[in-house]
mmCIF file of C-alpha atoms and ligand atoms in Angstrom:
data_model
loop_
_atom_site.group_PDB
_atom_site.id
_atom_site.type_symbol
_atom_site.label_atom_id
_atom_site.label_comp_id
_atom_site.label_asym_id
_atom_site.label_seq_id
_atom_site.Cartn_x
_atom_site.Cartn_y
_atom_site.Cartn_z
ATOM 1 C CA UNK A 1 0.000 0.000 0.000
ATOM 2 C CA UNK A 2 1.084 3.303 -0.770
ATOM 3 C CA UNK A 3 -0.009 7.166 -0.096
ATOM 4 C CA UNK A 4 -1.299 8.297 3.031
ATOM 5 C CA UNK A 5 -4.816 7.346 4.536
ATOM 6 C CA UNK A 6 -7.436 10.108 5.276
ATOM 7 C CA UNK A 7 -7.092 9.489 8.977
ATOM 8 C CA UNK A 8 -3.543 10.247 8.981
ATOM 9 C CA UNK A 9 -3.859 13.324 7.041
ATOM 10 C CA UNK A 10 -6.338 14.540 9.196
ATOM 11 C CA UNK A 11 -3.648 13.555 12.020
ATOM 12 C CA UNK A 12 -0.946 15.364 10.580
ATOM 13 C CA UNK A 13 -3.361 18.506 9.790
ATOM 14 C CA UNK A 14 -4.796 18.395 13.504
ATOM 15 C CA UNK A 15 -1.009 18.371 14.617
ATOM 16 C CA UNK A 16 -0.311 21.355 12.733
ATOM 17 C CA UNK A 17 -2.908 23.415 14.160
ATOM 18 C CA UNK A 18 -1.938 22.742 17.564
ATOM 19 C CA UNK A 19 1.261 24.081 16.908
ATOM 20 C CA UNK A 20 0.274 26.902 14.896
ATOM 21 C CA UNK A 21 -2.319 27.635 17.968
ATOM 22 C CA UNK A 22 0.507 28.771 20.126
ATOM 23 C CA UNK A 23 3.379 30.077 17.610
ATOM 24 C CA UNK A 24 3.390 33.243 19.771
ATOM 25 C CA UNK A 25 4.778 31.866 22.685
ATOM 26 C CA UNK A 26 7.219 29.520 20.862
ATOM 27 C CA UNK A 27 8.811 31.940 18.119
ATOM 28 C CA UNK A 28 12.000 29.574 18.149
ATOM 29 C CA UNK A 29 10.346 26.829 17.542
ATOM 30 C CA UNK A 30 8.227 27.646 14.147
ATOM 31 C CA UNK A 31 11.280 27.574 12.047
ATOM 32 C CA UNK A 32 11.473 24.048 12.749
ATOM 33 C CA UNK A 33 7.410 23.684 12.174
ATOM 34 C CA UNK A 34 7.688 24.871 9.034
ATOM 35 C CA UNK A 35 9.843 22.674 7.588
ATOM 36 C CA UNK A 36 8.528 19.355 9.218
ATOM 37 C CA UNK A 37 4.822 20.397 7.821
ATOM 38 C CA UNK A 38 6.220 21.731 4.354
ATOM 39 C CA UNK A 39 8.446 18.359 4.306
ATOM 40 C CA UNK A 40 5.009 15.980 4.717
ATOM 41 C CA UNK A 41 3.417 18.059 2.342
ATOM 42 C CA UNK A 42 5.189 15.183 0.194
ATOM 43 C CA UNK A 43 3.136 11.900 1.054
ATOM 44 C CA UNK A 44 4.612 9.737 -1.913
ATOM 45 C CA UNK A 45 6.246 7.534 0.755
ATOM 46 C CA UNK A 46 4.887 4.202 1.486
ATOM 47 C CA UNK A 47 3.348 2.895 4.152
ATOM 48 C CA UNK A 48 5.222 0.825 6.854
ATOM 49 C CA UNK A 49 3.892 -2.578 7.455
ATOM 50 C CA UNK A 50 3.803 -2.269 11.052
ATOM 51 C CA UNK A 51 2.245 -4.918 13.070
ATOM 52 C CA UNK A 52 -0.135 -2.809 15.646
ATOM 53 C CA UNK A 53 0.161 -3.958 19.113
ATOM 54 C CA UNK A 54 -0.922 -2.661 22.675
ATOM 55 C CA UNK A 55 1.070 -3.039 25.706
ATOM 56 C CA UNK A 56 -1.092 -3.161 29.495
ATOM 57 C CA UNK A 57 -0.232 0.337 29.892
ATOM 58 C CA UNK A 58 -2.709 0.966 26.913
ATOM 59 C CA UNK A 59 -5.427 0.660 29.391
ATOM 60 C CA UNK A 60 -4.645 4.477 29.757
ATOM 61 C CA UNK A 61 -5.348 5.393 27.023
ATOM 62 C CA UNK A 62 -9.252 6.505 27.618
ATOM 63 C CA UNK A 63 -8.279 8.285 30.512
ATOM 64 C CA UNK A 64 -5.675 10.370 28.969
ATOM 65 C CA UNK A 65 -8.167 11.009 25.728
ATOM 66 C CA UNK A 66 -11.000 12.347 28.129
ATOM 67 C CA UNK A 67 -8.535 14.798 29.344
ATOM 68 C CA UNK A 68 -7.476 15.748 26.275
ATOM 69 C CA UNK A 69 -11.346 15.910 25.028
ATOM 70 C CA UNK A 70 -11.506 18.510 27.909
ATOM 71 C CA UNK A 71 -8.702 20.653 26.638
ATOM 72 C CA UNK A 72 -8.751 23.752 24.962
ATOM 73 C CA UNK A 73 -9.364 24.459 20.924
ATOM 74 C CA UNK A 74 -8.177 22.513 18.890
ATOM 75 C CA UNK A 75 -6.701 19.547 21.122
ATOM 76 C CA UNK A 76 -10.195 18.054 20.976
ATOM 77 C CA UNK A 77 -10.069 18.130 17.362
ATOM 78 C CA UNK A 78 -6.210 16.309 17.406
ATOM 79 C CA UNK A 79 -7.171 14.249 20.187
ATOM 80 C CA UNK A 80 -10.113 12.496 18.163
ATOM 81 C CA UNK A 81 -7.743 12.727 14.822
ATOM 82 C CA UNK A 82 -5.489 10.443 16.777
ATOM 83 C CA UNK A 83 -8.037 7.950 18.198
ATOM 84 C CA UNK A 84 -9.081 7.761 14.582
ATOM 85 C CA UNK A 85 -5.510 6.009 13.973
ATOM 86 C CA UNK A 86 -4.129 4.835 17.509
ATOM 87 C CA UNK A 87 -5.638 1.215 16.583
ATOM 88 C CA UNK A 88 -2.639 0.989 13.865
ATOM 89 C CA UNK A 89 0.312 2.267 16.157
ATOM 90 C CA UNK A 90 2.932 -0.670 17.199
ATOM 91 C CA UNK A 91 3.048 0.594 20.964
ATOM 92 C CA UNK A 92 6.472 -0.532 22.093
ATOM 93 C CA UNK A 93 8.947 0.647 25.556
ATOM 94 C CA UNK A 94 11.592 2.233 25.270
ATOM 95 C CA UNK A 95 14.724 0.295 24.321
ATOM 96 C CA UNK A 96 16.027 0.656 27.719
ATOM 97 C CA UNK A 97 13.313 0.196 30.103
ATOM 98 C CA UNK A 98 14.467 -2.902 31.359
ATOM 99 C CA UNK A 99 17.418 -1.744 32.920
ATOM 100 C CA UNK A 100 15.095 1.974 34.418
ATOM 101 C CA UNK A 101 13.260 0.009 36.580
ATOM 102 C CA UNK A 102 9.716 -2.217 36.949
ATOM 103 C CA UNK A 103 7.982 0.638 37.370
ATOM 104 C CA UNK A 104 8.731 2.244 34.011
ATOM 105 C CA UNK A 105 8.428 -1.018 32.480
ATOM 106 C CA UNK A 106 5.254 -1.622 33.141
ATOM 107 C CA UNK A 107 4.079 2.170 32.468
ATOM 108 C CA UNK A 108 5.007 3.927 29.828
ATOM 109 C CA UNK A 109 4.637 2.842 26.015
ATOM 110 C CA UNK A 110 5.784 4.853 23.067
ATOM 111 C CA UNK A 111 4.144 4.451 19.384
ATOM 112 C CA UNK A 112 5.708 5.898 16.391
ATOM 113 C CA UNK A 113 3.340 7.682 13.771
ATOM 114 C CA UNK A 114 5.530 9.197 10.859
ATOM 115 C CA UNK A 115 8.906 7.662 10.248
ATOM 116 C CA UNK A 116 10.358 4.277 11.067
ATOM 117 C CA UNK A 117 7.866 1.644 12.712
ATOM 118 C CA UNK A 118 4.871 4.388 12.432
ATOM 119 C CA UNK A 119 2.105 4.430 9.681
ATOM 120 C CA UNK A 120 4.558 6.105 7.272
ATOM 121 C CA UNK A 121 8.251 5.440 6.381
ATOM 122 C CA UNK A 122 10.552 8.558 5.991
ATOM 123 C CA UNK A 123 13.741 10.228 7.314
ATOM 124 C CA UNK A 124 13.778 13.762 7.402
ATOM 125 C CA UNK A 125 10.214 13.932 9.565
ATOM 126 C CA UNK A 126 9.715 12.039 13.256
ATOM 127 C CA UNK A 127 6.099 12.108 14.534
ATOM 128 C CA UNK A 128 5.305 9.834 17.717
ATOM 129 C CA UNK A 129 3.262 9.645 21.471
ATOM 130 C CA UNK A 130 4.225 8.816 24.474
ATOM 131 C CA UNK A 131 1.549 7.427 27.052
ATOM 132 C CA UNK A 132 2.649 7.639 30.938
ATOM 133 C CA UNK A 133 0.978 5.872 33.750
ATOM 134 C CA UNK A 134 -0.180 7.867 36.908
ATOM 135 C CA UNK A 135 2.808 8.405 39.188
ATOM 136 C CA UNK A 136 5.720 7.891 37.191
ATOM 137 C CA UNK A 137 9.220 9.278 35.971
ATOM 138 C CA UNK A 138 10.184 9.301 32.451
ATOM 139 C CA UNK A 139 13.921 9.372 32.200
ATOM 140 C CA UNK A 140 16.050 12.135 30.960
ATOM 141 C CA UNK A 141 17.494 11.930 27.411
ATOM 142 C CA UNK A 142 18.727 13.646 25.050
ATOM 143 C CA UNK A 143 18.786 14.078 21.332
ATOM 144 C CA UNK A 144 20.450 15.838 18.564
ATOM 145 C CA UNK A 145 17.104 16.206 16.434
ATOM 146 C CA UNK A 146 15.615 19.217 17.821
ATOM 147 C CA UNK A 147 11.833 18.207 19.163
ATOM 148 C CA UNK A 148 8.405 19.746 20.014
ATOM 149 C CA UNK A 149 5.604 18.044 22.257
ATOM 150 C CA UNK A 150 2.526 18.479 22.187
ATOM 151 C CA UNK A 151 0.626 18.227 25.605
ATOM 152 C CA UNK A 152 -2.907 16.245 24.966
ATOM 153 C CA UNK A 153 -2.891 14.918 28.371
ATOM 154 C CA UNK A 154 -1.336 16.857 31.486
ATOM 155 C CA UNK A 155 2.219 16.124 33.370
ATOM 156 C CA UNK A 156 5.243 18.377 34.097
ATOM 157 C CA UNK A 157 8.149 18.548 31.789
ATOM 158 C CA UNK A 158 11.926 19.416 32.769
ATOM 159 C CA UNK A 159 14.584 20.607 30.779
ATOM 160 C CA UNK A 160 18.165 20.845 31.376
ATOM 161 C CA UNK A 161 18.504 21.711 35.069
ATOM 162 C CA UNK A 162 15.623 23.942 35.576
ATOM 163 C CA UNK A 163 12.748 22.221 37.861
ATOM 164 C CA UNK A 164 10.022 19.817 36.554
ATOM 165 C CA UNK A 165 6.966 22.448 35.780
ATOM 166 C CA UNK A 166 3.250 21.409 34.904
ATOM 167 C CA UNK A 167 2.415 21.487 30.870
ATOM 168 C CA UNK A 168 -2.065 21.708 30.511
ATOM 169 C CA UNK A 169 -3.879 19.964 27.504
ATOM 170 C CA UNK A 170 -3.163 22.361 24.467
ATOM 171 C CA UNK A 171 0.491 23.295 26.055
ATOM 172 C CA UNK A 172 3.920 22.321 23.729
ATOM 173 C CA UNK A 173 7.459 21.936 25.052
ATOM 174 C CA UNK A 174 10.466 22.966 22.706
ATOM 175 C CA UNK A 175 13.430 20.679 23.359
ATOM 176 C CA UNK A 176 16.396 22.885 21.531
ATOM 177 C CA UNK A 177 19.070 19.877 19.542
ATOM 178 C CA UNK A 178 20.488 17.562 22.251
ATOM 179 C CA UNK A 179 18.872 19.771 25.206
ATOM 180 C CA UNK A 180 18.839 17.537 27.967
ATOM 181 C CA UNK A 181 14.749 16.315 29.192
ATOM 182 C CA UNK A 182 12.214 14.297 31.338
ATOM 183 C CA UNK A 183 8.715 13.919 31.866
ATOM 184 C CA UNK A 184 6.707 12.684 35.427
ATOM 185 C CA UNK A 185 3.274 11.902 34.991
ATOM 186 C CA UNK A 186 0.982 13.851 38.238
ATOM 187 C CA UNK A 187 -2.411 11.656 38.913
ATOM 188 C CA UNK A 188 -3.460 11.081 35.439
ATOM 189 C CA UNK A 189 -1.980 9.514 32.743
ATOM 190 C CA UNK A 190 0.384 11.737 30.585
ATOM 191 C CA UNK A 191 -0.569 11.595 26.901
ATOM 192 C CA UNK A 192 1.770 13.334 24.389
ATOM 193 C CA UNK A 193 2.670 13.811 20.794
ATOM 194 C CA UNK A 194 6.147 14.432 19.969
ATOM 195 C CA UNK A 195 7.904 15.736 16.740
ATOM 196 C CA UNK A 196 11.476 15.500 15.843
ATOM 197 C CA UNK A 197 13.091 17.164 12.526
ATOM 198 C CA UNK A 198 15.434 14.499 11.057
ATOM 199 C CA UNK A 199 16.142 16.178 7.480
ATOM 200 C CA UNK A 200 18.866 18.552 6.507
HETATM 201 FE FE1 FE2 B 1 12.785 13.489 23.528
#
């Protein structure tokens, strides 16, 4: 199969709304925006044959999407845009989650949408979610692709050495290239969409 589905259009379109919905408060990150949405303007890639598959954490899910159904305009709009193609993501942990702990083993899961393992295969443009159980840290990393989240479901965000602070429904977070980060989910699951630039 080849071309992009509806659903994921309306996904990627959703996506870019969000963003553009707070461009004010994130001038430095808009550059980047730009170029990831002008770069899937091109949807002659094909399809990945992913095998879709749910982890226990998944059980999360609805909680974290009636959160995010309460946010502001437009997360409803993104958050039903992603139900529309969440059956089709290969949830998966992180490569190292073994060795973080039992705790983060068991609850956290991470589905890629654009780019290897997600709905579409390509380079220069990463598009995935994490889901975090109630109560948990997400370790810091780092990465040289810069990266913008956005917040469907609340948590609190840290990055570099500055404190963890609380990100709402509707809310992004601008990781600068290789900027140090972490998430904690607070007493509902964290839901969240990130976006790495991999191109030129
Ligand atoms: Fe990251």
């Amino acid at each position: 199969m080849t071309g992009r589905t509806e659903n994921l259009q309306r996904f990627i379109n959703a996506a870019e709304t969000a963003i553009q919905a707070r461009a004010a408060q994130f001038p430095d990150a808009m550059a980047m925006a730009d170029r990831m949405f002008s770069a899937l303007k091109n949807n002659d890639e094909a399809n990945t044959q992913n095998t879709p598959a749910r982890l226990p954490v998944c059980s999360h899910l609805k909680g974290a999407l009636d959160l995010a159904q309460n946010g502001p305009e437009p997360i409803p709009a993104l958050a039903d845009a992603f139900a529309a193609i969440e059956p089709e993501f290969a949830w998966a942990r992180r490569p190292e989650a073994a060795r973080v702990g039992a705790d983060f083993y068991d609850s956290h899961a991470n589905a890629s949408i654009i780019g290897l393992g997600g709905l579409e295969a390509r380079q220069d443009v990463r598009i995935g979610v994490s889901l975090v159980a109630p109560g948990i840290d997400y370790p810091r990393h780092h990465h040289p692709p810069e990266e913008l989240y956005i917040v469907l479901a609340p948590g609190k965000w840290m990055q570099n050495d500055n404190p963890l602070a609380a990100k709402q429904s509707g809310d992004l977070v601008h990781n600068p290239p290789n900027a140090w980060h972490a998430m904690q989910s607070m007493d509902t699951p964290l839901l969240a969409i990130w976006c790495l630039w991999t191109g030129d």
